[in-house]
Coordinates of C-alpha atoms and ligand atoms in Angstrom, one line a residue:
X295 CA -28.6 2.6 10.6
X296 CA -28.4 5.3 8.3
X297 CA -29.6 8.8 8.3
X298 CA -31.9 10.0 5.6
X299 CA -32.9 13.7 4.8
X300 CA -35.7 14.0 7.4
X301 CA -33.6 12.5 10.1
X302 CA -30.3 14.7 9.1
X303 CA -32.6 18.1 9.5
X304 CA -34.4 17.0 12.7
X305 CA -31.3 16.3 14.6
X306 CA -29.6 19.7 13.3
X307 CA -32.6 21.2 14.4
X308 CA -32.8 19.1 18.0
X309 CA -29.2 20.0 18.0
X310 CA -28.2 16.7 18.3
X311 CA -24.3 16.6 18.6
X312 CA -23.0 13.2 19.3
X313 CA -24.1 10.3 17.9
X314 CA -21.9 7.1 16.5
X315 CA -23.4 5.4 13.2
X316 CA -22.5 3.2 11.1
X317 CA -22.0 5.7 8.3
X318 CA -24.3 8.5 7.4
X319 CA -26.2 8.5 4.2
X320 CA -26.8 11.1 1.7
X321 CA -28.5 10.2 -1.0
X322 CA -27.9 11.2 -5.0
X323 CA -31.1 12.2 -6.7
X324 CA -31.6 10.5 -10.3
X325 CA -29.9 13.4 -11.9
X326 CA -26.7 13.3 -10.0
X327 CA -24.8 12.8 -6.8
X328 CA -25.6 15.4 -4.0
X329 CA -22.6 17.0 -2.9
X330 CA -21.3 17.0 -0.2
X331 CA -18.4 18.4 2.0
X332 CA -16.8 17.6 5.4
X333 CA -13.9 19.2 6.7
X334 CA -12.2 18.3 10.4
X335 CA -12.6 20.1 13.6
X336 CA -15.3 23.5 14.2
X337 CA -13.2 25.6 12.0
X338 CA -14.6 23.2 9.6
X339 CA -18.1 25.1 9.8
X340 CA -16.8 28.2 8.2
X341 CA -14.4 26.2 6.1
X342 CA -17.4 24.1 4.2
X343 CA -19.1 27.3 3.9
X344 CA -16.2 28.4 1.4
X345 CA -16.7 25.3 -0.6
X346 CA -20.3 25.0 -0.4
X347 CA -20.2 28.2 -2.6
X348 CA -18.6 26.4 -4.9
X349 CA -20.0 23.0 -4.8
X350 CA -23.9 24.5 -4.8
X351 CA -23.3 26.3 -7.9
X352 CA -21.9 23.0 -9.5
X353 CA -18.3 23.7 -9.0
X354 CA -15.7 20.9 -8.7
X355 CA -15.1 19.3 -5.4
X356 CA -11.1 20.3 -6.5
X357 CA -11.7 24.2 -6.3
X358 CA -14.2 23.4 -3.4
X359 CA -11.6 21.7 -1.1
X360 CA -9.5 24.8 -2.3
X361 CA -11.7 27.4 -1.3
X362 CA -12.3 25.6 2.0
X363 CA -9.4 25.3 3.4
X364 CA -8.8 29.0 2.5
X365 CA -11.1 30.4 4.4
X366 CA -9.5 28.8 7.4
X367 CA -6.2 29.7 6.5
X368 CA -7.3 33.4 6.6
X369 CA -8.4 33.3 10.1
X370 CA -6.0 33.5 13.2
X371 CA -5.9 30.2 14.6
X372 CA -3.8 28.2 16.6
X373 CA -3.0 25.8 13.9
X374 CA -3.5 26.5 9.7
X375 CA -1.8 29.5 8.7
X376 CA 0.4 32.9 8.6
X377 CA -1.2 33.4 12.5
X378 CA -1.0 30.0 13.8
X379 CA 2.2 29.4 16.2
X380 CA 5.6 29.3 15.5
X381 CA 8.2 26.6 15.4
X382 CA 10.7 26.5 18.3
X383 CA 12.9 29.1 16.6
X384 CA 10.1 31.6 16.3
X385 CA 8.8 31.0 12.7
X386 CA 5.5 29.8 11.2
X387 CA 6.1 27.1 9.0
X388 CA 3.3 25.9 7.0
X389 CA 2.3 22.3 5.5
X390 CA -0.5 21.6 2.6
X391 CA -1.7 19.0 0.2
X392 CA -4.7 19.0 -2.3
X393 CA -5.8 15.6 -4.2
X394 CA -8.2 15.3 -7.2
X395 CA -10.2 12.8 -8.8
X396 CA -7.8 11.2 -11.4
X397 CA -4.7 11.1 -8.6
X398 CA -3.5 14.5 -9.4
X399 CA -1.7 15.8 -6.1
X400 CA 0.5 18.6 -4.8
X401 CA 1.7 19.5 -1.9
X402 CA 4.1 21.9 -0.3
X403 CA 6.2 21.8 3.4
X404 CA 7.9 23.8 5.7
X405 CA 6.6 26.7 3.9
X406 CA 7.5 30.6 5.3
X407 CA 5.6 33.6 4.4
X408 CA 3.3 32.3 2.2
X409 CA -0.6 33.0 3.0
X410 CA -2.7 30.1 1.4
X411 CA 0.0 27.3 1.5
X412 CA -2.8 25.2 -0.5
X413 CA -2.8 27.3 -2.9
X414 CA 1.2 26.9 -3.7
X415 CA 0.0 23.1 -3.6
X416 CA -2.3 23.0 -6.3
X417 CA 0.1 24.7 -8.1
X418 CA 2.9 22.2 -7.8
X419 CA 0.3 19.8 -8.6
X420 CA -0.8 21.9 -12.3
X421 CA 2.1 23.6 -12.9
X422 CA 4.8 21.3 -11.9
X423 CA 6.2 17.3 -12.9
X424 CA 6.3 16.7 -8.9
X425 CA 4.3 16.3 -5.7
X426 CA 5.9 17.7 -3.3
X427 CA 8.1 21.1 -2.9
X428 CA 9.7 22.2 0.5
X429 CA 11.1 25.1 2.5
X430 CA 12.7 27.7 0.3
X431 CA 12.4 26.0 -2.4
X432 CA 8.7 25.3 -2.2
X433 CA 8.9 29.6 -1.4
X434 CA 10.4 30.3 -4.3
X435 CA 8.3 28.5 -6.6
X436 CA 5.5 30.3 -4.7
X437 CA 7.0 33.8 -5.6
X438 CA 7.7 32.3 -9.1
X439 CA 3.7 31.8 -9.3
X440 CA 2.7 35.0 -8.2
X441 CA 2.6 34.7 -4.3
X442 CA 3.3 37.7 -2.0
X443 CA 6.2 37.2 0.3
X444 CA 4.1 38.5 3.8
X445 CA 5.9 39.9 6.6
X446 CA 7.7 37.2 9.4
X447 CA 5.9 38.4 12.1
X448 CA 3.7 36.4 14.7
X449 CA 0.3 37.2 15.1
X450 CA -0.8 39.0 18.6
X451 CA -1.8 35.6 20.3
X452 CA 0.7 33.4 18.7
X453 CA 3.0 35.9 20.1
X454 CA 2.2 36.1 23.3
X455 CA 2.0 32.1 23.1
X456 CA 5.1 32.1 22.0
X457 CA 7.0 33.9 24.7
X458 CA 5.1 31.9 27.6
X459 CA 6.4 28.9 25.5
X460 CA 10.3 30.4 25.8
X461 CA 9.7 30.2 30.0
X462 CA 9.8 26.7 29.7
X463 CA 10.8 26.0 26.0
X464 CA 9.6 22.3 26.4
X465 CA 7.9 20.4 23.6
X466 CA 5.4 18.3 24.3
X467 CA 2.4 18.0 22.3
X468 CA -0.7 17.7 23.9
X469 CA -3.6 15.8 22.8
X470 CA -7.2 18.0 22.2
X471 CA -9.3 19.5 24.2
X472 CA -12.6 18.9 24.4
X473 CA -15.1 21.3 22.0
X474 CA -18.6 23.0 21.4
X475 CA -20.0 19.5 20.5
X476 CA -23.8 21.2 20.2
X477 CA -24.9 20.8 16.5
X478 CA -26.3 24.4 15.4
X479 CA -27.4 26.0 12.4
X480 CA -24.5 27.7 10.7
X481 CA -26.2 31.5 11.1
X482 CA -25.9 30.8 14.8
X483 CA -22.6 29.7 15.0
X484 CA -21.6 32.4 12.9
X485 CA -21.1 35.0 16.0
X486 CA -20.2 32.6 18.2
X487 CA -17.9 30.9 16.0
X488 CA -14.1 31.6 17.4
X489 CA -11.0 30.6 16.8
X490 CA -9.6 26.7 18.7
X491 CA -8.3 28.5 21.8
X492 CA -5.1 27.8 23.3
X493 CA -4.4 25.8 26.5
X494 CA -3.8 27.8 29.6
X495 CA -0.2 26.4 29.4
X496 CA 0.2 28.4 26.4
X497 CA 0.8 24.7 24.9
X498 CA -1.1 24.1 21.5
X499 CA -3.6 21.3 20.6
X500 CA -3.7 19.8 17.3
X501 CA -6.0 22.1 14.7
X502 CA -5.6 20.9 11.3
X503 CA -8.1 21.8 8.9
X504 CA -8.4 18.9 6.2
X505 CA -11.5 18.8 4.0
X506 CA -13.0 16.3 1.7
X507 CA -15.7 17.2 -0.6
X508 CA -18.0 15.3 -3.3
X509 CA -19.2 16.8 -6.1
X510 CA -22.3 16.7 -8.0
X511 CA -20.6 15.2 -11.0
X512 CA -19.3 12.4 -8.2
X513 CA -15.8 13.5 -8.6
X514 CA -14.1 13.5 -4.8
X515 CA -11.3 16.0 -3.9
X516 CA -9.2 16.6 -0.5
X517 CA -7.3 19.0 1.0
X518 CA -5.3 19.7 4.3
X519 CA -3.5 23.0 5.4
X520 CA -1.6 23.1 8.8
X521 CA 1.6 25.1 10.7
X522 CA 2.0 21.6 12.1
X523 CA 2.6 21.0 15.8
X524 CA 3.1 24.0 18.2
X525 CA 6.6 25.2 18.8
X526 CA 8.2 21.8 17.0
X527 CA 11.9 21.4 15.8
X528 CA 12.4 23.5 13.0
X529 CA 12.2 21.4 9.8
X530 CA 9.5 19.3 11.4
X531 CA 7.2 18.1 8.7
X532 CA 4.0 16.4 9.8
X533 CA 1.4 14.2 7.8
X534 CA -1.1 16.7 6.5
X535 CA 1.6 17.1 3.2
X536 CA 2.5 13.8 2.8
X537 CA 0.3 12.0 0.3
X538 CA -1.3 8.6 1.7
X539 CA -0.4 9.9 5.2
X540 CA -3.0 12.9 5.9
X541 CA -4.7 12.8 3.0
X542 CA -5.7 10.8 0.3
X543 CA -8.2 10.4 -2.2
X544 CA -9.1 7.3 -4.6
X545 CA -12.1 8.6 -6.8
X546 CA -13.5 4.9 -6.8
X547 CA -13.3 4.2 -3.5
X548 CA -13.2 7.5 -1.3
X549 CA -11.4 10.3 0.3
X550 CA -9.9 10.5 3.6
X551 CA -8.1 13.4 5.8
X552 CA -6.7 13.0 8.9
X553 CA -5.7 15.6 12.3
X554 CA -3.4 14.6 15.0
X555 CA -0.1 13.4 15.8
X556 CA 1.2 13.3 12.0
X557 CA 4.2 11.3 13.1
X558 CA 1.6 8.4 14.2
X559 CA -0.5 9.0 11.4
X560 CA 2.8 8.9 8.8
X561 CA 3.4 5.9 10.4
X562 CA 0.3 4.0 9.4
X563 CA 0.1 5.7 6.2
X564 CA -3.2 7.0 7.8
X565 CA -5.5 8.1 5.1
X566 CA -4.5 5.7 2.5
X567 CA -5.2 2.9 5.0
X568 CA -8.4 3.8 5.8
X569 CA -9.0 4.5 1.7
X570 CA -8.2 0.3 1.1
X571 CA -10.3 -0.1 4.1
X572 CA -13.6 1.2 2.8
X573 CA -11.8 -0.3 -0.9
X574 CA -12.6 -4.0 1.2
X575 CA -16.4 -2.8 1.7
X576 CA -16.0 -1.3 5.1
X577 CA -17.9 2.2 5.9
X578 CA -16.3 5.4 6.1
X579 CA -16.7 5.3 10.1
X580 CA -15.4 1.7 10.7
X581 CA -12.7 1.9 8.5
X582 CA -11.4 5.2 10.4
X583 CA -11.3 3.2 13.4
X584 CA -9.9 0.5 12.7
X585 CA -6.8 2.6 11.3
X586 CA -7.1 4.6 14.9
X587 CA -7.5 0.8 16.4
X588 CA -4.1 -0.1 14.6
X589 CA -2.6 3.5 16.3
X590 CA -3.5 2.5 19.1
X591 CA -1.9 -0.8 19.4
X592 CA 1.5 0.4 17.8
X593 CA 1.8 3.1 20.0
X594 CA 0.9 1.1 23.3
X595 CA 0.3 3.0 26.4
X596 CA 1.8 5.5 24.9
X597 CA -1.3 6.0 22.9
X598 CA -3.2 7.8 26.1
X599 CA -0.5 10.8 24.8
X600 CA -1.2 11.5 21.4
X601 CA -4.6 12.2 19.5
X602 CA -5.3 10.8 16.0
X603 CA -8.4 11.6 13.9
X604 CA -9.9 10.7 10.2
X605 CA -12.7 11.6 8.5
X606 CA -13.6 10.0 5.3
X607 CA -16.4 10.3 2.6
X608 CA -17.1 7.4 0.1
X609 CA -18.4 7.5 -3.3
X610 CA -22.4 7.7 -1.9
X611 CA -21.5 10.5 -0.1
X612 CA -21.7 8.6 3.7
X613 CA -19.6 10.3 5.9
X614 CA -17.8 8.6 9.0
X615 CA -14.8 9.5 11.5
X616 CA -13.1 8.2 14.5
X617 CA -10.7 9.1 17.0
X618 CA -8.5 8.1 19.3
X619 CA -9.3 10.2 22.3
X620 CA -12.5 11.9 23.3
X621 CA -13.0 15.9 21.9
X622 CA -12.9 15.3 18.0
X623 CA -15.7 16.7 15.6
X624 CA -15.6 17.8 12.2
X625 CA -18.4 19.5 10.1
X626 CA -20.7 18.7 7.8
X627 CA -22.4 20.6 4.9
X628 CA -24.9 19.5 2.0
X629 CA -28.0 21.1 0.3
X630 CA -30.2 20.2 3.4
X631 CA -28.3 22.0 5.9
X632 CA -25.0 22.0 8.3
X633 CA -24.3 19.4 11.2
X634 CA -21.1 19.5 13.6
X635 CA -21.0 15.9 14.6
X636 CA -18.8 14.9 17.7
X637 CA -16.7 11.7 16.6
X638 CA -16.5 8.5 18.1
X639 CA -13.3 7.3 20.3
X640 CA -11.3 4.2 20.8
X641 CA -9.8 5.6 24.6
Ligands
SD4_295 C1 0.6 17.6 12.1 N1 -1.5 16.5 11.8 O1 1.4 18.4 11.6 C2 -0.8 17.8 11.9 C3 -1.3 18.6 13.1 C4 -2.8 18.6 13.2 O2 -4.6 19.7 14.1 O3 -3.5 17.8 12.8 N2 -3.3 19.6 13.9 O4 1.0 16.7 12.8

């Protein structure tokens, strides 16, 4: 089954929420492909509003997935950016990765101080011979660039999380909680819209923001921007930087992000799985599971611990995701309007 223009607007409009397809169409016109761009979790709303200013005006999906993820990393969030929580030693560390069309990528991790960590990636992938740039390192090439060196302070709630994390300074990552599933025009989520909130434990759930975006030339572009998991070992890296792992883009096949548990997303190669997946003729939303499927087997019963999410795009523009646990949406925005789509589950 697919879902044509008619059908996408009635069941924004019906606010439809949840509903598990095959793949979801959007058709090119004659003239070109319609772009599109998806982007993980709620914060995915405001974030494809970023890059639908882009991508309406004929912009690349590149400085789309850009712009996207920015907007996100300029909020105060649990999880992408400057006010997203700390590491176990107090510090916000922050991981990114950007993709193009033609295999260009970049990415930075364990990044301090830096306000739009994607930013720094695109320009190791422009500027620089490498992929990936780390720590100070990675902060000094930022500075290099032109990037202010912000304060290292914690935001107000990361904070607060922060010091009832200290009372019992355990670290055990916790799988989502459920969301807002209903689907809603974008002007009325725009009041409502607030940041992922915390867990009463002061514990953090997994708030990635990773975006992949089609462009009206047919070019595909990704991006992913993260502080990781909450209150980790310092130096923790997760998969949102590490090409093929959270994100990953082949320009004739599709692109993929992913959100969870990076270590059991590194450990499938996650995104790039899925990518050779839809490569073998599967949709966007069966290939995503069965790369959550493979999760799920590796990591046993320990699989009812950890959530893992994709969310890929192929080169029509269908859309798909899966999860491994109940609570996962992501957003969607094209010409015709905006959706919020609850993802399907394996558990
Ligand atoms: C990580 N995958 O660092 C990221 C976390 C995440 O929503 O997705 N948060 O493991």
């Amino acid at each position: 089954m697919s879902i044509n223009r008619r059908n996408f607007i009635n069941l924004s409009s019906l606010g439809i929420a949840g509903f598990t397809l095959q793949g979801f169409v959007n058709k090119s016109s004659a003239k070109g492909m319609k772009p599109i761009v998806i982007a993980t979790w709620d914060a995915g709303i405001n974030a494809n509003k970023g890059a639908w200013e882009v991508l309406s005006k004929g912009g690349s999906a590149l400085d789309a997935v850009e712009k996207g993820v920015m907007v996100t990393e300029d909020e105060i969030s649990c999880c992408v950016g400057l006010g997203a929580n700390p590491d176990r030693d107090g510090h916000v560390t922050l991981d990114a990765s950007i993709m193009d069309h033609e295999f260009n990528c970049g990415s930075v991790a364990f990044l301090e101080r830096i306000k739009h960590p994607i930013s720094v990636a695109r320009k190791v992938m422009e500027k620089t011979p490498h992929v990936m740039l780390v720590g100070a390192g990675a902060q000094q090439f930022a500075l290099a660039e032109g990037f202010t060196l912000e304060a290292d302070n914690l935001s107000e709630s990361a904070d607060k999380a922060y010091k009832q994390w200290l009372k019992k300074s355990t670290y055990k990552p916790v799988i989502n909680v459920e969301r807002q599933t209903t689907a809603q025009p974008t002007s009325q989520l725009d009041d409502k819209f607030k940041a992922p909130a915390r867990l009463s434990n002061g514990d953090w759930n997994h708030d990635t923001i990773g975006m992949v975006a089609l462009d009206a030339k047919g070019n595909l572009s990704g991006s992913c921007t993260t502080s990781g998991a909450g209150f980790k070992l310092r130096g923790r890296v997760g998969d949102s930087p590490i090409i093929g792992a959270g994100l990953y883009v082949d320009n004739e096949v599709g692109a993929v992000v992913a959100t969870g548990q990076g270590e059991d997303v590194i450990r499938v190669a996650g995104s790039s799985a899925v990518v050779e997946f839809m490569r073998q003729g599967k949709s966007p939303q069966e290939a995503c599971r069965l790369v959550v499927e493979k999760v799920r087997k590796i990591k046993k019963e320990k699989a009812a611990d950890i959530q893992v999410c994709f969310i890929a795009l192929n080169k029509k523009g269908e859309h798909g995701s899966y999860a491994l646990h109940k609570g996962f949406n992501y957003a969607v925005q094209t010409a015709e309007g905006h959706q919020l789509i609850e993802s399907p589950f394996v558990m």
